[in-house]
Coordinates of C-alpha atoms and ligand atoms in Angstrom, one line a residue:
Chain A
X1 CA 53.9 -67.0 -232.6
X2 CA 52.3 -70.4 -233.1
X3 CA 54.6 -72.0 -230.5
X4 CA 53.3 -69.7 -227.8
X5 CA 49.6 -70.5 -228.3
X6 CA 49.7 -74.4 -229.3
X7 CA 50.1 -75.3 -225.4
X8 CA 48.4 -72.2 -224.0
X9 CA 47.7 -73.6 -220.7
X10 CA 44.7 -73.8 -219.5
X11 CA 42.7 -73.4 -222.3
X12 CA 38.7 -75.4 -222.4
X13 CA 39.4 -78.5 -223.1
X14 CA 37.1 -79.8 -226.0
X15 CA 35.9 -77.1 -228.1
X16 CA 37.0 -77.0 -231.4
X17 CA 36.3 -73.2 -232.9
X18 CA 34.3 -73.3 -235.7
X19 CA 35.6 -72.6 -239.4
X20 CA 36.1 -69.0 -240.2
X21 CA 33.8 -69.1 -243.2
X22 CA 33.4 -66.4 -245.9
X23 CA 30.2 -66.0 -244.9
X24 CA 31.3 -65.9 -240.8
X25 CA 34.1 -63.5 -241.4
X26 CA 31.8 -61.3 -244.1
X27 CA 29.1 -61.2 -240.7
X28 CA 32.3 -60.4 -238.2
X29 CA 33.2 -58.0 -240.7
X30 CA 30.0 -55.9 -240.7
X31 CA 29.3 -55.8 -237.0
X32 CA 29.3 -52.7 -235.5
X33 CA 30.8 -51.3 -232.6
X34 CA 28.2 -52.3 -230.5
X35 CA 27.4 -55.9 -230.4
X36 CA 24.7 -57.4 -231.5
X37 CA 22.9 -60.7 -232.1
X38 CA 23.5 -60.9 -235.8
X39 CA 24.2 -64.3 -237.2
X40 CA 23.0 -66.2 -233.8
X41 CA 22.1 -69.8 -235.3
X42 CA 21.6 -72.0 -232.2
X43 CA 18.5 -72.7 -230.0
X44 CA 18.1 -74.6 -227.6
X45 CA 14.6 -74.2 -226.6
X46 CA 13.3 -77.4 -225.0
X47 CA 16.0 -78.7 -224.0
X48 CA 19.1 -79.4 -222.1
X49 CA 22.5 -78.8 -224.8
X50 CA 25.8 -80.6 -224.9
X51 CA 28.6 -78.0 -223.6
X52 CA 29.8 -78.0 -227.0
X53 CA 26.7 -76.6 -228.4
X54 CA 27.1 -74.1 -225.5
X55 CA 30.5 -73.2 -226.5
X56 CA 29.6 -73.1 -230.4
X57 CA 26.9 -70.4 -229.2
X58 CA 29.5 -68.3 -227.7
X59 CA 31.6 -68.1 -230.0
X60 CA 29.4 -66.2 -232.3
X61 CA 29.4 -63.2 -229.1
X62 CA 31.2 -60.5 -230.7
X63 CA 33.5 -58.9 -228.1
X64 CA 32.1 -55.6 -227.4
X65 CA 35.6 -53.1 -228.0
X66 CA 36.9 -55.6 -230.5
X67 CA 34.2 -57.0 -232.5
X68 CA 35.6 -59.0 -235.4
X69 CA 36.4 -61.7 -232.5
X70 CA 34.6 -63.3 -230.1
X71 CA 34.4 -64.1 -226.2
X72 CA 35.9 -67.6 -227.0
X73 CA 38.2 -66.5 -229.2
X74 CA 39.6 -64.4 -226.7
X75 CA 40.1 -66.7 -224.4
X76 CA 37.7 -64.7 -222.2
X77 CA 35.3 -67.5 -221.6
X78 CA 37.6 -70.3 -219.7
X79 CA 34.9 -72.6 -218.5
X80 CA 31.0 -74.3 -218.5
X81 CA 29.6 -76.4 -216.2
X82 CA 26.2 -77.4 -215.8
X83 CA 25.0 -77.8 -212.0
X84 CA 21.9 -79.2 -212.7
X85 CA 19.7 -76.7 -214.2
X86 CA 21.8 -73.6 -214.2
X87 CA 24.5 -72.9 -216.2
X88 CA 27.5 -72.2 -214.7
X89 CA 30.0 -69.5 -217.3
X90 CA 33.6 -68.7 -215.6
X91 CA 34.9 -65.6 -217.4
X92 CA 38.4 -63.7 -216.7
X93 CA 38.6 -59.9 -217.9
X94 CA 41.5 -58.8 -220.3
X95 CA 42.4 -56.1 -218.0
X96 CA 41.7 -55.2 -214.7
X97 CA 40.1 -51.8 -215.3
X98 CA 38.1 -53.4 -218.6
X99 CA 35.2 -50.9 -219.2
X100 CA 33.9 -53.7 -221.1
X101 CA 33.7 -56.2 -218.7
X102 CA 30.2 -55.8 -217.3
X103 CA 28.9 -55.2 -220.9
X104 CA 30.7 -59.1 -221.8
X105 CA 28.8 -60.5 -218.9
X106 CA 25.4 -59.4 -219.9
X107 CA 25.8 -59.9 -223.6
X108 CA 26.3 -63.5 -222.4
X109 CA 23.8 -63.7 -220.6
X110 CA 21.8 -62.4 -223.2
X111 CA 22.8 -64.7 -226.3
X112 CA 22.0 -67.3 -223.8
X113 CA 18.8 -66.3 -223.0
X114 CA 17.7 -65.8 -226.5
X115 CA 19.2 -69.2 -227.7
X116 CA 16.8 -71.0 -224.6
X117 CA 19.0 -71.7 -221.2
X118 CA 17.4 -69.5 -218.6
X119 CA 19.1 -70.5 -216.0
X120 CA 22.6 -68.5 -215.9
X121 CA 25.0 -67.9 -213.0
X122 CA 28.3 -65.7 -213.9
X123 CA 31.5 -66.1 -211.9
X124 CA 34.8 -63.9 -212.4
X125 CA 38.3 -65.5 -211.9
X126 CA 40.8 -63.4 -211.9
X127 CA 43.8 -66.4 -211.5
X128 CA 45.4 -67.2 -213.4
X129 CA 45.2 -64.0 -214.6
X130 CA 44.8 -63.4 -218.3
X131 CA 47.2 -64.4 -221.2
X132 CA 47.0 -63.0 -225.1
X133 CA 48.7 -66.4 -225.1
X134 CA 45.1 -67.4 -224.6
X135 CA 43.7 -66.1 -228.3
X136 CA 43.1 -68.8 -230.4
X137 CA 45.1 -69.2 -233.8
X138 CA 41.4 -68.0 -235.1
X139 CA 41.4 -65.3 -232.9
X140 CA 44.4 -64.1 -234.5
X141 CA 43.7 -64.8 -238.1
X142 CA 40.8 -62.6 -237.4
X143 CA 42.5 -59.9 -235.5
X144 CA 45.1 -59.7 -238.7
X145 CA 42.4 -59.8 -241.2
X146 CA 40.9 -56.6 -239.8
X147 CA 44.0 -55.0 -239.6
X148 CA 45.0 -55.4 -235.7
X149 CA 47.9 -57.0 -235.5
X150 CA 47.8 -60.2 -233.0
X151 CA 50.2 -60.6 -230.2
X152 CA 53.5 -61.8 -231.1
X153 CA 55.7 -64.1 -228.6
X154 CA 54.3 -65.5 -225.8
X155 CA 53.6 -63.2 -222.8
X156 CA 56.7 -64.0 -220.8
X157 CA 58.3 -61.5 -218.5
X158 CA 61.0 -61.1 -221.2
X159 CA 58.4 -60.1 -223.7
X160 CA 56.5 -57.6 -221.7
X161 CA 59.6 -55.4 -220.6
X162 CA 62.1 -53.8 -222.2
X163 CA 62.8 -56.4 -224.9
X164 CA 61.7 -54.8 -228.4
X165 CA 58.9 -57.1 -230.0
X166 CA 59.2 -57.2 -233.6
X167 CA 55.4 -56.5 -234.8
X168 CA 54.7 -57.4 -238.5
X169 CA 52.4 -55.0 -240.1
X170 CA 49.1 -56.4 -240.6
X171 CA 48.9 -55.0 -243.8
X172 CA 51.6 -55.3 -246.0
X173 CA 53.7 -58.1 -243.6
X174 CA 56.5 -55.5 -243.2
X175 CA 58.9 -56.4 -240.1
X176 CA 60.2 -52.5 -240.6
X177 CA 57.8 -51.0 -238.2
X178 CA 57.8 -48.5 -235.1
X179 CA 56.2 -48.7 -232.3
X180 CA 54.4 -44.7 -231.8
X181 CA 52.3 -45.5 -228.3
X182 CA 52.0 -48.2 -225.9
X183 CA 48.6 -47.4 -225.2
X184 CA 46.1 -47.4 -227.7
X185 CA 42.5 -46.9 -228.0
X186 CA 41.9 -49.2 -225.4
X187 CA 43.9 -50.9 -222.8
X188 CA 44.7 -54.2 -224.7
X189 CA 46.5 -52.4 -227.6
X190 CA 49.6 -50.4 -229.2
X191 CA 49.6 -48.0 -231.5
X192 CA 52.1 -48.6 -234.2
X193 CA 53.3 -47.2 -237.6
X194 CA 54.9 -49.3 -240.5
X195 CA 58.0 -48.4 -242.5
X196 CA 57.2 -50.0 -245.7
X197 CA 53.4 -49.1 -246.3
X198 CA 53.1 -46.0 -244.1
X199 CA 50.0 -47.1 -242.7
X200 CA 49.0 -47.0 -238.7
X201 CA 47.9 -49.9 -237.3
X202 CA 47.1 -51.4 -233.9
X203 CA 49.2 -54.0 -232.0
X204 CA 47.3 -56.6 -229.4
X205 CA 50.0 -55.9 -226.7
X206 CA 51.3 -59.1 -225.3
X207 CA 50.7 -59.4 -221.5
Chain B
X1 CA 45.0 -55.4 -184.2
X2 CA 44.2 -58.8 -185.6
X3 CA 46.0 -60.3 -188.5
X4 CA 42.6 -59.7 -190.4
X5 CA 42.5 -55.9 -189.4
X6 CA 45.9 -54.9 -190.6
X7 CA 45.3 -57.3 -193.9
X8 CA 42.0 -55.1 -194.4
X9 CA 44.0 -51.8 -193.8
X10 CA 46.8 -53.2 -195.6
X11 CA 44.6 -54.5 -198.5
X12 CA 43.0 -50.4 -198.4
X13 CA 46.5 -49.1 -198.8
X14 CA 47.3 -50.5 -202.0
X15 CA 43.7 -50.1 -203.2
X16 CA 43.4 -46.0 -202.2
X17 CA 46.2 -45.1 -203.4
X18 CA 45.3 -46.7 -207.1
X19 CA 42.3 -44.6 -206.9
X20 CA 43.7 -41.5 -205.8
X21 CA 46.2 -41.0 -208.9
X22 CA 43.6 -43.0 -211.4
X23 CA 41.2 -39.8 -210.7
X24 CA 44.3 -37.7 -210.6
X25 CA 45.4 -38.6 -214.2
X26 CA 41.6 -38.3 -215.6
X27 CA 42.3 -34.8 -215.0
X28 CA 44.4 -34.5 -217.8
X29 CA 41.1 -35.7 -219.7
X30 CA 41.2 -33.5 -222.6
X31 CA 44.3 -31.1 -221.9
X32 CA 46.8 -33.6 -222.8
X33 CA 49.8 -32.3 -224.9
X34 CA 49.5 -35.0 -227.4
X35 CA 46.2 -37.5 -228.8
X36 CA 48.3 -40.3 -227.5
X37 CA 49.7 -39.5 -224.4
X38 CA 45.1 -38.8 -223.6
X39 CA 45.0 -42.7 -224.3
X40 CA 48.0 -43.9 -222.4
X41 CA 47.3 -41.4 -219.7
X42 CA 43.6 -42.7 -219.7
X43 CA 44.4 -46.1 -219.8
X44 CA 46.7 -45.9 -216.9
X45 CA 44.0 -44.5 -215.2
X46 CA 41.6 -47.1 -215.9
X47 CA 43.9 -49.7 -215.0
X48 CA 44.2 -48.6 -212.0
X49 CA 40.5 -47.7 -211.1
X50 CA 40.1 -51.2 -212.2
X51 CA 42.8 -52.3 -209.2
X52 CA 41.4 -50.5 -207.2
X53 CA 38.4 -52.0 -207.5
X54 CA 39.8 -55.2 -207.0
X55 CA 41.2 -54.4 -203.1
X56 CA 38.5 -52.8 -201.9
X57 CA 35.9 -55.7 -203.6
X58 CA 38.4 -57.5 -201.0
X59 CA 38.4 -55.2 -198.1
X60 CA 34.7 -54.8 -198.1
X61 CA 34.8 -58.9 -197.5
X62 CA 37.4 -58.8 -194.8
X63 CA 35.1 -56.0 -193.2
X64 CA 32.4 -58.1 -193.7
X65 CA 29.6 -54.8 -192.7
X66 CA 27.9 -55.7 -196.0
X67 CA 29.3 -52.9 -197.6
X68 CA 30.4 -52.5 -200.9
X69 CA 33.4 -51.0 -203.0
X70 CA 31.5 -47.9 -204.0
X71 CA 30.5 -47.1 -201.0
X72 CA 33.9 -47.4 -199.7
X73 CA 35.3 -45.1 -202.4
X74 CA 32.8 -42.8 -202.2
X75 CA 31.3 -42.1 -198.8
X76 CA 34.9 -42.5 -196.8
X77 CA 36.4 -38.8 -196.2
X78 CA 40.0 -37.6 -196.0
X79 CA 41.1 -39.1 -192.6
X80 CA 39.6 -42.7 -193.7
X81 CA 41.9 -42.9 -197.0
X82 CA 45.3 -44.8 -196.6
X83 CA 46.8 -43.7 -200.3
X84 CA 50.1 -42.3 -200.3
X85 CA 50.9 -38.5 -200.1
X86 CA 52.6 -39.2 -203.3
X87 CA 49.6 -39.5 -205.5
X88 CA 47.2 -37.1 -204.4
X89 CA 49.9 -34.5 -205.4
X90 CA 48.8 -32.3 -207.9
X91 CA 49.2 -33.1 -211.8
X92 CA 51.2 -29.6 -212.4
X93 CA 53.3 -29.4 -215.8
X94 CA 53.8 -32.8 -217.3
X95 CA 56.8 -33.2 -216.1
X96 CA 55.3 -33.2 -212.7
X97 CA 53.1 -35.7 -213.9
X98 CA 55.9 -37.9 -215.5
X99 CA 57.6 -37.7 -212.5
X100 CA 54.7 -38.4 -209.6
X101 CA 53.9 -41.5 -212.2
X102 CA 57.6 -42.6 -212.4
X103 CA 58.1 -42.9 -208.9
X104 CA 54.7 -44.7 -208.1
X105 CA 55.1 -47.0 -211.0
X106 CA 58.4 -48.2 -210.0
X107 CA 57.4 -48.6 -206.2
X108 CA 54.1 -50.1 -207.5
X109 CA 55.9 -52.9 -209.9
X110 CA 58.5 -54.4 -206.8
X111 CA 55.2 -54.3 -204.8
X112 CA 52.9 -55.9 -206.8
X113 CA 56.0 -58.3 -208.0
X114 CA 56.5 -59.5 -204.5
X115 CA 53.1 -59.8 -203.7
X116 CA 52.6 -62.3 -206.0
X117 CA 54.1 -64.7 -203.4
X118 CA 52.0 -63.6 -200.6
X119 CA 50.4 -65.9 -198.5
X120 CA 47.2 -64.9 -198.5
X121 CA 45.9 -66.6 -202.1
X122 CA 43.7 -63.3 -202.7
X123 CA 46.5 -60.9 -201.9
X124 CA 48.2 -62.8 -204.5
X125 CA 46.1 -63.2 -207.3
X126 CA 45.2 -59.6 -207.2
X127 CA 48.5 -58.6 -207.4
X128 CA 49.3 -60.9 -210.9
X129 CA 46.7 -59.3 -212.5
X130 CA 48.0 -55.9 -211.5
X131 CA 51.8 -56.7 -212.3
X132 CA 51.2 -57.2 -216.3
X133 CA 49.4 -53.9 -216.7
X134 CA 51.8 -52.2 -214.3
X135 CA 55.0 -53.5 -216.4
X136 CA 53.8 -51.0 -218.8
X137 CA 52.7 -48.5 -217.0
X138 CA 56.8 -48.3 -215.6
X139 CA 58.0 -48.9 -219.2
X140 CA 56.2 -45.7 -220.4
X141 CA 56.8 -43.6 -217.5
X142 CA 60.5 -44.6 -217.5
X143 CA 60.7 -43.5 -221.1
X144 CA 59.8 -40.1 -220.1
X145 CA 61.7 -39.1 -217.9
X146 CA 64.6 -40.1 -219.9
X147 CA 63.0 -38.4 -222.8
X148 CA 62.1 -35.1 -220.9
X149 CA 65.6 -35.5 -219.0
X150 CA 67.7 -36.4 -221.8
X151 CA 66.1 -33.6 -224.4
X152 CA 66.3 -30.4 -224.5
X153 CA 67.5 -27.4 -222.3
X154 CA 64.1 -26.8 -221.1
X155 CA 62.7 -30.1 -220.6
X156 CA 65.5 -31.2 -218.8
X157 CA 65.4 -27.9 -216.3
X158 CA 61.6 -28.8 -216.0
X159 CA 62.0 -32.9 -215.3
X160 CA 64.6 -31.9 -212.7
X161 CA 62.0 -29.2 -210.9
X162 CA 59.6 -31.4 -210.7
X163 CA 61.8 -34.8 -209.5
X164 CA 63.4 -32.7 -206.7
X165 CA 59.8 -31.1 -205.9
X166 CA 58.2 -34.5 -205.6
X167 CA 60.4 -35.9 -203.9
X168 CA 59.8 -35.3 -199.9
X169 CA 56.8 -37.4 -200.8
X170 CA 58.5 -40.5 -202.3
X171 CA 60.2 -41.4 -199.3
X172 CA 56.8 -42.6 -197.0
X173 CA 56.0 -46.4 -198.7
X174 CA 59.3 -47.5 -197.8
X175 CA 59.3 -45.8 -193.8
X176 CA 56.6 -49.2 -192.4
X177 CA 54.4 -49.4 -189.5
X178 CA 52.8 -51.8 -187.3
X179 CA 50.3 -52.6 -189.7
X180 CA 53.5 -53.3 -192.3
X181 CA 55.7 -55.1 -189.9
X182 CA 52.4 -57.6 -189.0
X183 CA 51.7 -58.0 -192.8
X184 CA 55.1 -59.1 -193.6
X185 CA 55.8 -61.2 -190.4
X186 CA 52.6 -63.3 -191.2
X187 CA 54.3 -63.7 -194.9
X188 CA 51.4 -61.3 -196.3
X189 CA 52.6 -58.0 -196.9
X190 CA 56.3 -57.2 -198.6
X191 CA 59.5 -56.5 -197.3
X192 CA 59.8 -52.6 -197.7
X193 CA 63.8 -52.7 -197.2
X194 CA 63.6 -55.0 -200.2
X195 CA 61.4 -53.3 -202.4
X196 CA 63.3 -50.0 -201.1
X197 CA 66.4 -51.6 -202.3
X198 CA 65.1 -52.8 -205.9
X199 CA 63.5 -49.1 -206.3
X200 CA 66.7 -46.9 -205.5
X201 CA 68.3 -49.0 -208.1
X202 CA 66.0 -48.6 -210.5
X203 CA 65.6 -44.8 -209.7
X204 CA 69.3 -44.4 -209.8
X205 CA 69.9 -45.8 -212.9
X206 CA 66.7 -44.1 -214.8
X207 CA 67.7 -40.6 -213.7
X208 CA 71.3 -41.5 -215.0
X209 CA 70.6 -42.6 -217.8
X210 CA 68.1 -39.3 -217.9
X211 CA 71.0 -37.4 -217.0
X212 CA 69.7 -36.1 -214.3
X213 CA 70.6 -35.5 -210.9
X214 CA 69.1 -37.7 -208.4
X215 CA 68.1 -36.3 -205.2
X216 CA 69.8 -37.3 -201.4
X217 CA 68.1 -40.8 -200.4
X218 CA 68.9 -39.6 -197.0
X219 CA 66.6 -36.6 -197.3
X220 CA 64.1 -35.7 -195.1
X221 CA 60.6 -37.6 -196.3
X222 CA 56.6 -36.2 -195.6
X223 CA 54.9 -38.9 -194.2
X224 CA 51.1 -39.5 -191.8
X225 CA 49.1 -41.5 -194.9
X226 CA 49.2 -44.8 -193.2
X227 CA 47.2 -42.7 -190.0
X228 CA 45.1 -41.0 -192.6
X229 CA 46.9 -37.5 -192.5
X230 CA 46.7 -35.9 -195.6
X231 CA 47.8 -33.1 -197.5
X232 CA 45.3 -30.8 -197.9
X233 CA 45.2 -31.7 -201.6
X234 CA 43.0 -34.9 -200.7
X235 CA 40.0 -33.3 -199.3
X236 CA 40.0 -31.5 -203.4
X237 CA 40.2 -34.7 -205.3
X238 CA 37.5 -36.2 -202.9
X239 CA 34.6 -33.3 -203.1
X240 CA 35.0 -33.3 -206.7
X241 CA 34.7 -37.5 -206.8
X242 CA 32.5 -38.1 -204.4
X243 CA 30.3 -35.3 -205.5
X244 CA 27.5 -38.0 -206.5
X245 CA 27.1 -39.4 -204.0
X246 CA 27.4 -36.9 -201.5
X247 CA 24.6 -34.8 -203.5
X248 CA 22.5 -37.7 -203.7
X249 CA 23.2 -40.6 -201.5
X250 CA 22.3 -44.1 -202.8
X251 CA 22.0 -42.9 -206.3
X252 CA 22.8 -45.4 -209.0
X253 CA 22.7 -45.6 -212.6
Ligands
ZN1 ZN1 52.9 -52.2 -243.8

């Protein structure tokens, strides 16, 4: 698992995601379905912040159908550029039938907004197209901790067909699970069953 | 017809036909036999709307009337759709459905596999994206018809009904056109004996493994989509989709 994500290609260059705090994961833990702006710090009223400060800011934007991560952590957010004034944000969608897609954009936009940069343009790049091998190792300690497991292997053609991935439970570790669905409740995940604990849980499908 | 003609009706091909079995399968919205065949059915559907979306955000561009992809979804009637007679079929019994889905993945996943390498950079990149959701989309639908094929007495009469009723209609991606034959001689489109090839194989040894009897490859095959003649089972799907907009024109939300 580690392998596949420590050269995820592509991935912004210098942001380093923040600490998953107590207090951080106690906030991702209580958000609701919908996002919100809970727990937004940063402002930049005034004046002109660094592109770290910008990626910092968007980390804390919950994403909307899996809220205990965020757009960064997702590897949704691939890229900031200022051009002058206006704020340039590349985003790729998971999927390309992503309900959620539109809603990403303008919660962007919004947390933006609210933290000072008016100026905003959006771009969508679909290539390269999008990679769980793009969730960060925080992304995934946050997807486990809320009881989704995270991806497992790196989303090679081998992984994706045929080839049975071993999914460890998310809560009790257990190897000895089933796979029940390959569709969950929504497009990015499995719906699995372990062995040892009984429990469902969701897989983050690897594509 | 100029390269960039056929590339827009080629581009509306693969787009229409996404759309026509996307709405298709959100028929079975609600009425599915099982809580999670609703979400993979519903998924499969989304993905696809969401493909669809993709072509015809491009084929609105290559018409370049300043139209967009709504408005070619949903103000274009029968005669203007390219989709494949295949998925406008109706959903019937779930074998049917297992077995309309089936076919289309499997022709869908060599497609979208070799148009990865297609020289127009859009073409391409549109097609990546497509491929990963697709692999699962033909991983499920495979399952089933071994699972239907290879179960019971009944299921396995039913997944036999409904692969030898659907199949006059799997035979028309694979027969091409001028529009095809431009496509791939400009290293755009696919080679259709290829992807024929890679499908019987796959066909052949699904329905084996199913236990089922595959049908003559020779057989005769229903074709006219690529001219935009339909069954008459379009013209349903289409009054019920377009409803909207047809009622009231413009209308956004
Ligand atoms: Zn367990």
């Amino acid at each position: 698992m580690a392998q596949a994500h420590d050269n995820a290609p592509d991935h912004p260059v210098h942001y380093q995601v923040p600490e998953l705090t107590d207090s951080l994961e106690a906030s991702l833990r209580s958000a609701d379905l919908i996002t919100t702006d809970r727990g937004r710090t940063l402002d930049f009223h005034g004046r002109r912040p660094s592109l770290d400060e910008v990626w910092a800011l968007l980390a804390q934007v919950a994403d909307p159908e899996v809220p205990v991560v965020s757009v960064v952590d997702l590897g949704i957010v691939r890229e900031l550029v200022w051009a002058k004034e206006v704020l340039q944000v590349y985003i790729t969608p998971t999927y390309s039938g992503c309900p959620a897609t539109e809603l990403i954009e303008s919660e962007i936009k919004l947390a933006l907004m609210q933290a000072g940069i008016a100026q905003v343009s959006m771009h969508q790049r679909i290539s390269p197209a999008w990679t769980t091998d793009w969730i960060t190792a925080q992304g995934r300690a946050k997807l486990k901790a809320y009881g989704i497991a995270p991806p497992e292997g790196s989303a090679s053609k081998a992984a994706l067909f045929g080839q049975v991935q071993e999914v460890t439970c998310p809560h009790c570790n257990s190897q000895n699970t089933q796979r029940i669905s390959d569709f969950g409740s929504t497009a990015c995940k499995s719906l699995y069953k372990c062995n040892a604990c009984l429990e469902p849980f969701e897989y983050f499908k690897c594509i | 017809m100029t390269n960039q003609e056929a590339l827009t009706d080629y581009v509306l091909r693969l787009g229409d036909s996404a759309l026509i079995l996307g709405q298709r399968l959100c028929e079975w919205c609600g009425r599915a036999p099982a809580v999670e065949e609703e979400m993979a059915l519903m998924n499969v559907g989304l993905d696809l709307i969401g493909q669809a979306r993709n072509w015809m955000e491009y084929a609105v561009e290559l018409q370049g009337q300043g139209q967009d992809a709504d408005q070619l979804a949903f103000t274009r009637d029968a005669h203007q759709y390219r989709n494949l007679l295949l998925v406008e079929q109706p959903n019937g019994n779930y074998a049917d459905t297992c077995a309309r889905q089936y076919f289309y993945d499997a022709w869908h996943y060599f497609t979208l596999k070799a148009l990865c390498d297609s020289s127009d950079a859009r073409v391409a990149e549109i097609a990546a994206k497509g491929l990963k959701e697709v692999t699962y989309h033909l991983r499920r639908s495979s399952e089933w018809i071994k699972r239907l094929g290879d179960g019971t007495e009944q299921s396995h009469a039913k997944m036999q009904a409904a692969i030898d009723e659907i199949w006059t209609y799997t035979g028309e991606a694979f027969i091409a056109d001028a529009v095809d034959e431009q496509m791939q001689a400009a290293g755009i489109g696919v080679d259709l004996a290829l992807i024929h090839e890679q499908w019987r194989a796959h066909v052949e040894a699904t329905l084996q493994e199913a236990t089922l009897t595959c049908p003559d490859m020779q057989a005769y095959m229903q074709q006219g989509s690529k001219q935009g003649i339909h069954t008459e089972r379009l013209g349903f799907i289409l009054a019920e989709m377009q409803f909207l907009q047809r009622a009231y024109p413009h209308s956004t939300w």
